[in-house]
Coordinates of C-alpha atoms and ligand atoms in Angstrom, one line a residue:
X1 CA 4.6 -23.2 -9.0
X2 CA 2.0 -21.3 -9.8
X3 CA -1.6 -22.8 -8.6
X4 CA -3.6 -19.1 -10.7
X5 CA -3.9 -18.3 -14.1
X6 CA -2.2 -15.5 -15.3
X7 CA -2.1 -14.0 -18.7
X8 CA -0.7 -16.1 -21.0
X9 CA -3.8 -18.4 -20.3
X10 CA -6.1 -16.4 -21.7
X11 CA -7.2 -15.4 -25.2
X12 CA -8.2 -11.5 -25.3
X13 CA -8.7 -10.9 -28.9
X14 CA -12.1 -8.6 -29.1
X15 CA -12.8 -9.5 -25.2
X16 CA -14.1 -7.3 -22.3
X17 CA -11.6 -7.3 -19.1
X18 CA -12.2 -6.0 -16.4
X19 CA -9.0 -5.2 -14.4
X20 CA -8.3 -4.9 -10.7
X21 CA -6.1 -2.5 -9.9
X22 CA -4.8 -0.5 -6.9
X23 CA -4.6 3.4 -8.2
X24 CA -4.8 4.5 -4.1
X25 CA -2.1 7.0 -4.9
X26 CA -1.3 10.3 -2.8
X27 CA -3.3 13.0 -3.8
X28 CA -2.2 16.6 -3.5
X29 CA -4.2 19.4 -4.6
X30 CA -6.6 17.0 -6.6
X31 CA -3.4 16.0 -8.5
X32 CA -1.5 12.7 -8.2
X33 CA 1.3 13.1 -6.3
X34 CA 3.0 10.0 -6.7
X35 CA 2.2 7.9 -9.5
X36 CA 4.2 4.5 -9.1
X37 CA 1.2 2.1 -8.6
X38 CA -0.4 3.7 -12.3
X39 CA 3.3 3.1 -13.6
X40 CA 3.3 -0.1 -12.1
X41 CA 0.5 -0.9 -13.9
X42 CA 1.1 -0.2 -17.4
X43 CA 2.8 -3.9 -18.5
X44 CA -0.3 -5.4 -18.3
X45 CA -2.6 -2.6 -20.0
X46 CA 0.1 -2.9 -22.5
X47 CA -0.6 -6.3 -23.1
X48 CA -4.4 -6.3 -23.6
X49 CA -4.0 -3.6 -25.2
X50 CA -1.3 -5.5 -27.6
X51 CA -3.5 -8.5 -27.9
X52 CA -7.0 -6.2 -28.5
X53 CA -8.8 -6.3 -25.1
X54 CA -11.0 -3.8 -24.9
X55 CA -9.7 -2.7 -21.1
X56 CA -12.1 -1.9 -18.2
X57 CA -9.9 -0.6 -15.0
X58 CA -11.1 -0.2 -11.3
X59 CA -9.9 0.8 -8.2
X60 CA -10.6 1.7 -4.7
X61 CA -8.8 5.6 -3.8
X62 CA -8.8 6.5 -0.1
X63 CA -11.5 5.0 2.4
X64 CA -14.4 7.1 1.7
X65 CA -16.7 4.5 3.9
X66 CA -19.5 3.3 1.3
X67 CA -20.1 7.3 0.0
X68 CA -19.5 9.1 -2.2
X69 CA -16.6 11.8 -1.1
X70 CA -15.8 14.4 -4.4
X71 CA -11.8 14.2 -3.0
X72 CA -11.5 10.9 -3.7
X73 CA -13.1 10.6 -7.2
X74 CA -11.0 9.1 -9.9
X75 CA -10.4 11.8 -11.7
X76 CA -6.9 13.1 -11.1
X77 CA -5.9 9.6 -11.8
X78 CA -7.6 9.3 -15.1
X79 CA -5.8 12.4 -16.2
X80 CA -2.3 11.0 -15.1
X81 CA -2.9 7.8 -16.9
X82 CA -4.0 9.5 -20.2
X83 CA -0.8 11.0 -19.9
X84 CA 1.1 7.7 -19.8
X85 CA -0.8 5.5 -22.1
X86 CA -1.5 8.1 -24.7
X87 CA -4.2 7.4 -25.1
X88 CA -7.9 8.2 -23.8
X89 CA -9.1 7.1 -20.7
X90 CA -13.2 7.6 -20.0
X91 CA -13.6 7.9 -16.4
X92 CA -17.3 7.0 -15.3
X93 CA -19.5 8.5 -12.8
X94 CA -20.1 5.2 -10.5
X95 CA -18.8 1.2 -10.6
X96 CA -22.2 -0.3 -11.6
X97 CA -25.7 0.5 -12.8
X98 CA -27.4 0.6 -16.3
X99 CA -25.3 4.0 -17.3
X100 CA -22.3 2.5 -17.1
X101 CA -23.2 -1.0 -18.6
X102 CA -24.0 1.0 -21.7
X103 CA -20.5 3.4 -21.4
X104 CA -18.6 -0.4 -21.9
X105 CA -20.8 -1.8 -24.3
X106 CA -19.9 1.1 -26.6
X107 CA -16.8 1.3 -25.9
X108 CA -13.7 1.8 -29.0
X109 CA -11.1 -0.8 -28.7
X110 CA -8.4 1.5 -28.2
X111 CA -10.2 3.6 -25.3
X112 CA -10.0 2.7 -22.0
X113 CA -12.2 2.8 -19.3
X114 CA -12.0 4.1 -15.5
X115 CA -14.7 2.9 -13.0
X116 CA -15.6 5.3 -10.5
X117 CA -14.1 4.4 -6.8
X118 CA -15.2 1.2 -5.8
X119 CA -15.2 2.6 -2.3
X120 CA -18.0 5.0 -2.9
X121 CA -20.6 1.3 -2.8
X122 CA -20.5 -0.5 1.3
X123 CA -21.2 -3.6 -0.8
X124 CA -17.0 -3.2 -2.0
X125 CA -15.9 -3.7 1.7
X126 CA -18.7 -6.0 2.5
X127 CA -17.2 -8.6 -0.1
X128 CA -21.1 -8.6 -1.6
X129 CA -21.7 -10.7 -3.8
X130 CA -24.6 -9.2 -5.8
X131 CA -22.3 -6.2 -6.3
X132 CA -19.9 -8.5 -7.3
X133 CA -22.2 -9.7 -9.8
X134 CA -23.2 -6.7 -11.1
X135 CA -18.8 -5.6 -11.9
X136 CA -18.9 -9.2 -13.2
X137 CA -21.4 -8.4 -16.3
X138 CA -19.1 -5.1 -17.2
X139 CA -16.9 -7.8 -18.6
X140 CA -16.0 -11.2 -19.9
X141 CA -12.7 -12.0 -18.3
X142 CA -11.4 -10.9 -14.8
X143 CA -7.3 -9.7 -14.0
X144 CA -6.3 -9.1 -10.6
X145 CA -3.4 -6.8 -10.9
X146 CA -4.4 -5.1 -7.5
X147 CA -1.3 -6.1 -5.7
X148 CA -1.8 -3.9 -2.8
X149 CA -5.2 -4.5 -2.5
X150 CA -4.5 -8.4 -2.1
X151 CA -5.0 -8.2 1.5
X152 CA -8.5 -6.9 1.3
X153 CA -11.3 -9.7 0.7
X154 CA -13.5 -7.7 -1.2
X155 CA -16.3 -7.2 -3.9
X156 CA -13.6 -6.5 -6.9
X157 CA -10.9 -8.6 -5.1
X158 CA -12.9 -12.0 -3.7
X159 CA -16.1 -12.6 -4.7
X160 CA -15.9 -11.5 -8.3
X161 CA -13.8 -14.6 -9.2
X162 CA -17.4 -16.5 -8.7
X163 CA -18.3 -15.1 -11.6
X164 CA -15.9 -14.5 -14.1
X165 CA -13.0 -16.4 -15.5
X166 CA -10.2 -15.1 -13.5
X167 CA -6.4 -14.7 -13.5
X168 CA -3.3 -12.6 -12.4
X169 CA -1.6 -9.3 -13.9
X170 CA 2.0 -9.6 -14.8
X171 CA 2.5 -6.5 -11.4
X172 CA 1.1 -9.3 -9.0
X173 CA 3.5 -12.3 -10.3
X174 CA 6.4 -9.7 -10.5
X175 CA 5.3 -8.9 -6.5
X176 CA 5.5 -12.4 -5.6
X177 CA 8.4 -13.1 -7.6
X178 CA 10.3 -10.1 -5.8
X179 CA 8.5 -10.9 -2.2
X180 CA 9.3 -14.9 -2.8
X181 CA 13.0 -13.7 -2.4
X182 CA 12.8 -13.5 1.5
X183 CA 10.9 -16.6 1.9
X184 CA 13.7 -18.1 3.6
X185 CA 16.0 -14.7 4.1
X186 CA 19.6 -14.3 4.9
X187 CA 20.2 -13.0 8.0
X188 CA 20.4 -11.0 10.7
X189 CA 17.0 -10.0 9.3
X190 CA 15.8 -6.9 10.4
X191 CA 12.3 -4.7 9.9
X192 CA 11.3 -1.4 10.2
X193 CA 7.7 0.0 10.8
X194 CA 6.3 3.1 10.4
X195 CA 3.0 5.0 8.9
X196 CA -0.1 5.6 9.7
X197 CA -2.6 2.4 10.2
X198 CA -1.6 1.4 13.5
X199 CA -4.6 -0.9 13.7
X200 CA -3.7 -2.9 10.8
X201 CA 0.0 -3.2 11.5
X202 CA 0.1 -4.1 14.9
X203 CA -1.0 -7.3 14.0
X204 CA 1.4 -8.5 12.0
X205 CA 4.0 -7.7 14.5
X206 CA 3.6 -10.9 16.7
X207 CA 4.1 -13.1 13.5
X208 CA 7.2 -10.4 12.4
X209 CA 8.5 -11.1 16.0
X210 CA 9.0 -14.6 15.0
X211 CA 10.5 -14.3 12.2
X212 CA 12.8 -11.3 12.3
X213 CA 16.1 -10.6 14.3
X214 CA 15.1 -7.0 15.4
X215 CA 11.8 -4.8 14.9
X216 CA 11.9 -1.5 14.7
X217 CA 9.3 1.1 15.2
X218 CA 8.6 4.7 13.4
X219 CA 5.7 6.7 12.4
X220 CA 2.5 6.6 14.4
X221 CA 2.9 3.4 15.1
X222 CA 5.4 4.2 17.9
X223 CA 3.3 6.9 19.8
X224 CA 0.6 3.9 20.7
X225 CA 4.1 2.2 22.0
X226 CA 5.0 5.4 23.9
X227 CA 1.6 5.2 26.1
X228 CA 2.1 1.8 26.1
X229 CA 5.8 2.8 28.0
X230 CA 3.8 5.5 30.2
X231 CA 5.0 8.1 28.4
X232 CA 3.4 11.2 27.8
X233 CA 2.4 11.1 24.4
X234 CA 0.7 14.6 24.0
X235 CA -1.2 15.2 20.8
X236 CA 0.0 12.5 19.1
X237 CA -1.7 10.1 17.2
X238 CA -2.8 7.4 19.2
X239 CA -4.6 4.6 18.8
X240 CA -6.1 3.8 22.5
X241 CA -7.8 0.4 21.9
X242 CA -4.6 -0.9 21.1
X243 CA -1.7 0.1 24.0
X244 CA -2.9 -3.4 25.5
X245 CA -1.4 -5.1 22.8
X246 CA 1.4 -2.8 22.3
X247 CA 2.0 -3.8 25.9
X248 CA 1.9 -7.2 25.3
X249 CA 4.2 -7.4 22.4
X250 CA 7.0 -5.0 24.0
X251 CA 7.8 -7.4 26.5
X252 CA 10.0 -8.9 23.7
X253 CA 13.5 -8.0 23.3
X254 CA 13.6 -8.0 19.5
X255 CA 11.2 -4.7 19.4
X256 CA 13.6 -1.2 19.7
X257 CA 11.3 2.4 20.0
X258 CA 13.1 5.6 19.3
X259 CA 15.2 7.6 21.9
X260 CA 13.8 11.2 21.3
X261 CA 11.5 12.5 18.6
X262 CA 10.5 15.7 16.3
X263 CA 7.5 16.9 17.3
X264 CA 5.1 19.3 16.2
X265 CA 2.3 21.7 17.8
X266 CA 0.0 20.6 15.0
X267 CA 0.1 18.1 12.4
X268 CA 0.1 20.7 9.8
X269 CA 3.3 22.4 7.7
X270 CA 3.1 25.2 9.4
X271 CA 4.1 23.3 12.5
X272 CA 7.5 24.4 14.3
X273 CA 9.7 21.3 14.5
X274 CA 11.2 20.7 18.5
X275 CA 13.1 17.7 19.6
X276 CA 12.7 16.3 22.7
X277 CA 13.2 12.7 24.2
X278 CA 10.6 10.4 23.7
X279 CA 10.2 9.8 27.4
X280 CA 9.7 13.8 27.6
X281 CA 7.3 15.1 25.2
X282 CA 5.1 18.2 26.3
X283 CA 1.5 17.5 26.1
X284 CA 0.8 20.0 23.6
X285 CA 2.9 18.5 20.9
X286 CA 2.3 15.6 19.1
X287 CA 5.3 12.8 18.0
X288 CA 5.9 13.8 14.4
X289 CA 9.1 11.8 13.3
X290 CA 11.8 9.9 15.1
X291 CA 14.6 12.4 16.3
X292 CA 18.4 12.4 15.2
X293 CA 19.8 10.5 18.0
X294 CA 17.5 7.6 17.1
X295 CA 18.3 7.9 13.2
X296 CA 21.9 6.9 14.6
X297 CA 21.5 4.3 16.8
X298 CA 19.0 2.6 14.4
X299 CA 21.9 2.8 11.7
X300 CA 24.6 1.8 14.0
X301 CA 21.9 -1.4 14.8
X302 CA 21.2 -2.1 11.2
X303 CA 24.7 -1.9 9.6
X304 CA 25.5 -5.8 9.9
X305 CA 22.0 -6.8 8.0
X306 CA 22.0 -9.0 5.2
X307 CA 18.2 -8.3 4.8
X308 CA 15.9 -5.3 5.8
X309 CA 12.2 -4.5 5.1
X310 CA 11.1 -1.3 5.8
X311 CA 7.2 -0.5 5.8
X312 CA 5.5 2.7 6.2
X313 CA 7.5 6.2 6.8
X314 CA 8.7 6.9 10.1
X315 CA 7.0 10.1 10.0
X316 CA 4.8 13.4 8.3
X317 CA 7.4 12.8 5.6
X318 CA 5.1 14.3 3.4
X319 CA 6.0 17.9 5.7
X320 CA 9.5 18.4 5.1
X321 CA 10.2 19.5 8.5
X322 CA 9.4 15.7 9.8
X323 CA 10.9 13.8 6.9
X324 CA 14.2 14.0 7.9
X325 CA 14.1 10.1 9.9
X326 CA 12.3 8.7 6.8
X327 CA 14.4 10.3 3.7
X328 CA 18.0 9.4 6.5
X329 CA 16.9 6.1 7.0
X330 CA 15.7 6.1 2.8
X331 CA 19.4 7.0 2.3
X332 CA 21.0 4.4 4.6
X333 CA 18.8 2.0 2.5
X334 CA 20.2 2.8 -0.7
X335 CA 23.7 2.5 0.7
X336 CA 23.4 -1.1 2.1
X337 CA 24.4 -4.0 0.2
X338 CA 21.9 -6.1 2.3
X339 CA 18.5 -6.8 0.7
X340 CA 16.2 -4.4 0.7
X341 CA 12.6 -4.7 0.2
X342 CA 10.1 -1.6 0.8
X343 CA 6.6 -1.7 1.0
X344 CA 4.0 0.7 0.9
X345 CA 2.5 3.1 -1.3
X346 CA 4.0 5.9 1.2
X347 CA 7.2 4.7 1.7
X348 CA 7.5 3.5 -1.7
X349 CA 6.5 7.4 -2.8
X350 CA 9.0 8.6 -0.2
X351 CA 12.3 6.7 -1.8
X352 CA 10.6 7.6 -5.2
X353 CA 10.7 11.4 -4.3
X354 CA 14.4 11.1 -3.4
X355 CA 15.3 8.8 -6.5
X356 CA 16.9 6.3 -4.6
X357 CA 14.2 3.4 -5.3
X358 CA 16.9 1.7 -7.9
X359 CA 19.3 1.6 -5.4
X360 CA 17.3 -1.1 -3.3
X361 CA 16.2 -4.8 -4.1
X362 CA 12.7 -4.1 -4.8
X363 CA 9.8 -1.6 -3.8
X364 CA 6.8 -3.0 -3.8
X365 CA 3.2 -1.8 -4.8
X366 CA 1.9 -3.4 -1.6
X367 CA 1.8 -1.9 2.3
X368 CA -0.6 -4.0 4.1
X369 CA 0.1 -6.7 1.4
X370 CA 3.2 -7.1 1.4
X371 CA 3.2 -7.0 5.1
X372 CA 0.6 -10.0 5.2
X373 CA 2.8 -11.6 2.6
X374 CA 6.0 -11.4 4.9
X375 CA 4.2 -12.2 8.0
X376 CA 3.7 -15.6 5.6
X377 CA 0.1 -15.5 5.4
X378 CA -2.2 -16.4 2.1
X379 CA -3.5 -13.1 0.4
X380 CA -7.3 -13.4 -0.1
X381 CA -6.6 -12.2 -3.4
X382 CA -4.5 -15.1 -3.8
X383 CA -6.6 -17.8 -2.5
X384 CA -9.7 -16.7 -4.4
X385 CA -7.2 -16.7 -7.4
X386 CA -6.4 -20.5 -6.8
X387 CA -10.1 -21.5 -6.3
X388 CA -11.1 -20.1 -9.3
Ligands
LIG401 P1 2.4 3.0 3.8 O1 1.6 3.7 2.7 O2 3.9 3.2 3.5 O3 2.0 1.6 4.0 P2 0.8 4.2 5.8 O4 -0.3 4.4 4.8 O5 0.5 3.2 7.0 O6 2.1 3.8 5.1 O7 1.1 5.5 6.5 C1 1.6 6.6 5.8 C2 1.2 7.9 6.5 O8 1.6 7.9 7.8 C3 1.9 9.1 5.8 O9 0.9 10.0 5.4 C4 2.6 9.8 7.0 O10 2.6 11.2 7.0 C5 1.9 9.2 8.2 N1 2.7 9.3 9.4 C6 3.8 8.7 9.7 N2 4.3 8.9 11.0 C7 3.3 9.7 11.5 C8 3.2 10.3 12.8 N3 4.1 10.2 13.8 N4 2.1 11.1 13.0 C9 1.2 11.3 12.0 N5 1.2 10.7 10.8 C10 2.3 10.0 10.6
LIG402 C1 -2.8 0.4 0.4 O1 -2.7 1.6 0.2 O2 -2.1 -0.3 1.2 C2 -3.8 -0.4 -0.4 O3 -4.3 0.4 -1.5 C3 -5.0 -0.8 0.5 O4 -5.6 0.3 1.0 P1 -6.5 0.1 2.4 O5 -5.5 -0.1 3.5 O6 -7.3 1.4 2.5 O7 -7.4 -1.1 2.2
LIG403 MG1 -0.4 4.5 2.7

C-alpha cells in the first residue's frame, strides 16, 4: 500500500507542474551518451502532457558544488529530449529568479520547460528552504519522478513538498514496484559493487552484509579494500579516510576482492592495459578493472544464485581496454535465470551499450537509490512524499 500520492490523484487540466527528475546522464563530447533516465522519463511527461499540464522539468547533472560549471549545463539534455518528445523543450539559464518566473508564466501548453542545473545553487544540497520556496512558485503541483535522486534530501527533493501539493511519477512507483521484488529474495543472494563513489557505497555495505550471502567488490571501490589488505595500490583511486572501515568490514567472510587486476599507467584511453595480481601492482599504475582470473572465479561463485544485484561497473568501462570485467560479468548476467536487478546510471548505461538490459529482471534508474532501497532504508524522497 501506497502511503504517497501519485498521479491519478491529481487533476492537471491547465495546471503548472513542476517535475523532479534525475537527467544526470553520461556526457561525452557535450552530447548525451546514454540517455535511459530521459527515456525513463517520458510515461509521465506523456501523461501531463495527455491531460494538458503545462510541464516544468528539473534536474541536478554532475556535482558542480553550488556554481555554475558550463560542462554540466542542461543543454545537451534538452536537445536529446526534443528529439524524443517531438516537441520543443525551452531550456532556461538558472532554476529561480524573476527571468525565469516570467519564461513559465508565458509558457505554450504544448512547450516544455528545462530548469537550469539545480546543482549550480549551494541552497539545492543544503535542502534550503527559501530556495525551495522560490521552485515552489514556478508551479502549482509538485511530481517526484527523480528516482535516483531519492536518496538525496534536498531543495527539489525534500523541502519543496512544504510547499506544494506533492505526488509520485509513474518511473518512481514502477522503481519500487521492480525493487519491492527482493524484499524478501530467494536465495543464495548475492551482490556485486563497483564504480566510482566509494564514500557513499561503503556504507551500505555493513547493512548489505546482513542481508546478502556473498559481496563482491569491483571498481574503485576495491582499491580502498586493497590498502586496506596492505597491498600496494599504486595510482589508483583511493579513498584514504575510508581503509579504516574497509578494514573493519573485511573481517567478514561474506566479502570476496579480486585476484589480479588490469591496470593502467593513467586513467586515460590512451593507457596500455597490464595485468598483474592484485597483491602485486607496480606503484606507477593504478587498478583499472578486475583481471580475467577474477572474472572466473566470480562466475564460478555466482552460478548457483537465485538472486544477484549488481551496482556500479567494475571498472573505466567507459575505456574499452578496462571494460572487459564489467561487459563479462554484463554478459554472465543476461545468461542467468536468477533475478537480476542492476542499478546505477553507469552500470545501467553499460548493459544498455551491450543490449543486454532485456535480458535481466530490471535495471533501475537508481545507484545510490536503489542501494539505500536494498540496504532497506526509507528514501528521503519517500518520506517527504508520505508527510506531504
Ligand atoms: P553507478 O553510476 O553505476 O552507480 P558510479 O557512479 O559509482 O556507478 O561509478 C561509475 C564510474 O566509476 C564510471 O565512470 C567508471 O569508469 C568508474 N570506475 C569504475 N572502476 C574504476 C576504477 N577502478 N578506477 C577509476 N574509475 C573507476
Ligand atoms: C546518481 O547518479 O546516482 C543520481 O543522479 C544521484 O547523483 P549524486 O550521487 O551526485 O547525488
Ligand atoms: Mg554514476
Amino acid at each position: 500500500m501506497t502511503m504517497y500520492k501519485t498521479l491519478k490523484d491529481f487533476d492537471f487540466t491547465g495546471k503548472r507542474v513542476i517535475v523532479r527528475v534525475d537527467f544526470n546522464v553520461p556526457l561525452k563530447e557535450g552530447k548525451v551518451d546514454n540517455d535511459k533516465r530521459i527515456r525513463s522519463a517520458l510515461p509521465t511527461i506523456n501523461y501531463l502532457h495527455e491531460h494538458e499540464a503545462k510541464i516544468i522539468l528539473m534536474s541536478h547533472l554532475g556535482r558542480p558544488k553550488g556554481k555554475i560549471v558550463d560542462e554540466l549545463r542542461m543543454d545537451p539534455v534538452a536537445e536529446r529530449l526534443s528529439e524524443l518528445t517531438g516537441k520543443k523543450v525551452t531550456k532556461l539559464d538558472d532554476c529561480v529568479g524573476e527571468d525565469v518566473e516570467k519564461a513559465v508564466k508565458g509558457m505554450a501548453q504544448e512547450e516544455i520547460i528545462l530548469l537550469e542545473n539545480l546543482r549550480f545553487h549551494a541552497e539545492e544540497k543544503e535542502n534550503d528552504d527559501a530556495f525551495a520556496q522560490k521552485l515552489s512558485r514556478l508551479a502549482d503541483i509538485y511530481i517526484n519522478d527523480a528516482f535516483g535522486a531519492m536518496h538525496r534530501a534536498h531543495a527539489s527533493v525534500e523541502a519543496i513538498t512544504k510547499h506544494l501539493p506533492s505526488g509520485a511519477g509513474l518511473l518512481v512507483e514502477k522503481e519500487l514496484e521492480m525493487l519491492s521484488k527482493v524484499d524478501d529474495p530467494e536465495r543464495p543472494f548475492y551482490a556485486i559493487l563497483g564504480g566510482l563513489k566509494v564514500s557513499d557505497k561503503i556504507k551500505v555495505i555493513d547493512n548489505l552484509l546482513k542481508k546478502v550471502d556473498k559481496l563482491f567488490i569491483g571498481g574503485a571501490m576495491m582499491c580502498t579494500f586493497g590498502l586496506a589488505k596492505g597491498y600496494e595500490m599504486g595510482k589508483s583511486v583511493i579513498e584514504p579516510d575510508k581503509v579504516g572501515l574497509a578494514k573493519e568490514l573485511m573481517k567478514n567472510e561474506k566479502l570476496i576482492l579480486p585476484t589480479d587486476t588490469v591496470t593502467g599507467e593513467s586513467l586515460t584511453e590512451e593507457a596500455k592495459a597490464e595485468t598483474y595480481g592484485f597483491d602485486k601492482v607496480p606503484k606507477d599504475r593504478a587498478c583499472l578493472d578486475v583481471g580475467p582470473e577474477t572474472v572466473k572465479s566470480w562466475k564460478g561463485l555466482l552460478n548457483d544464485a537465485k538472486t544477484i544485484i549488481w551496482n556500479g561497473p567494475l571498472g573505466l568501462s567507459e575505456v574499452p581496454q578496462f571494460a572487459e570485467g564489467t561487459n563479462e560479468i554484463a554478459r554472465f548476467l543476461a545468461d542467468s535465470s536468477a533475478t537480476i536487478i542492476i542499478g546505477g546510471g553507469d552500470s545501467a548505461a553499460a548493459i544498455d551499450k551491450l543490449g543486454l538490459a532485456d535480458k535481466v529482471t530490471h535495471v533501475s534508474t537508481g545507484g545510490g537509490a536503489s542501494l539505500e532501497y536494498l540496504e532497506g532504508k526509507t528514501l528521503p524522497g519517500i518520506a517527504a512524499l508520505e508527510k506531504g
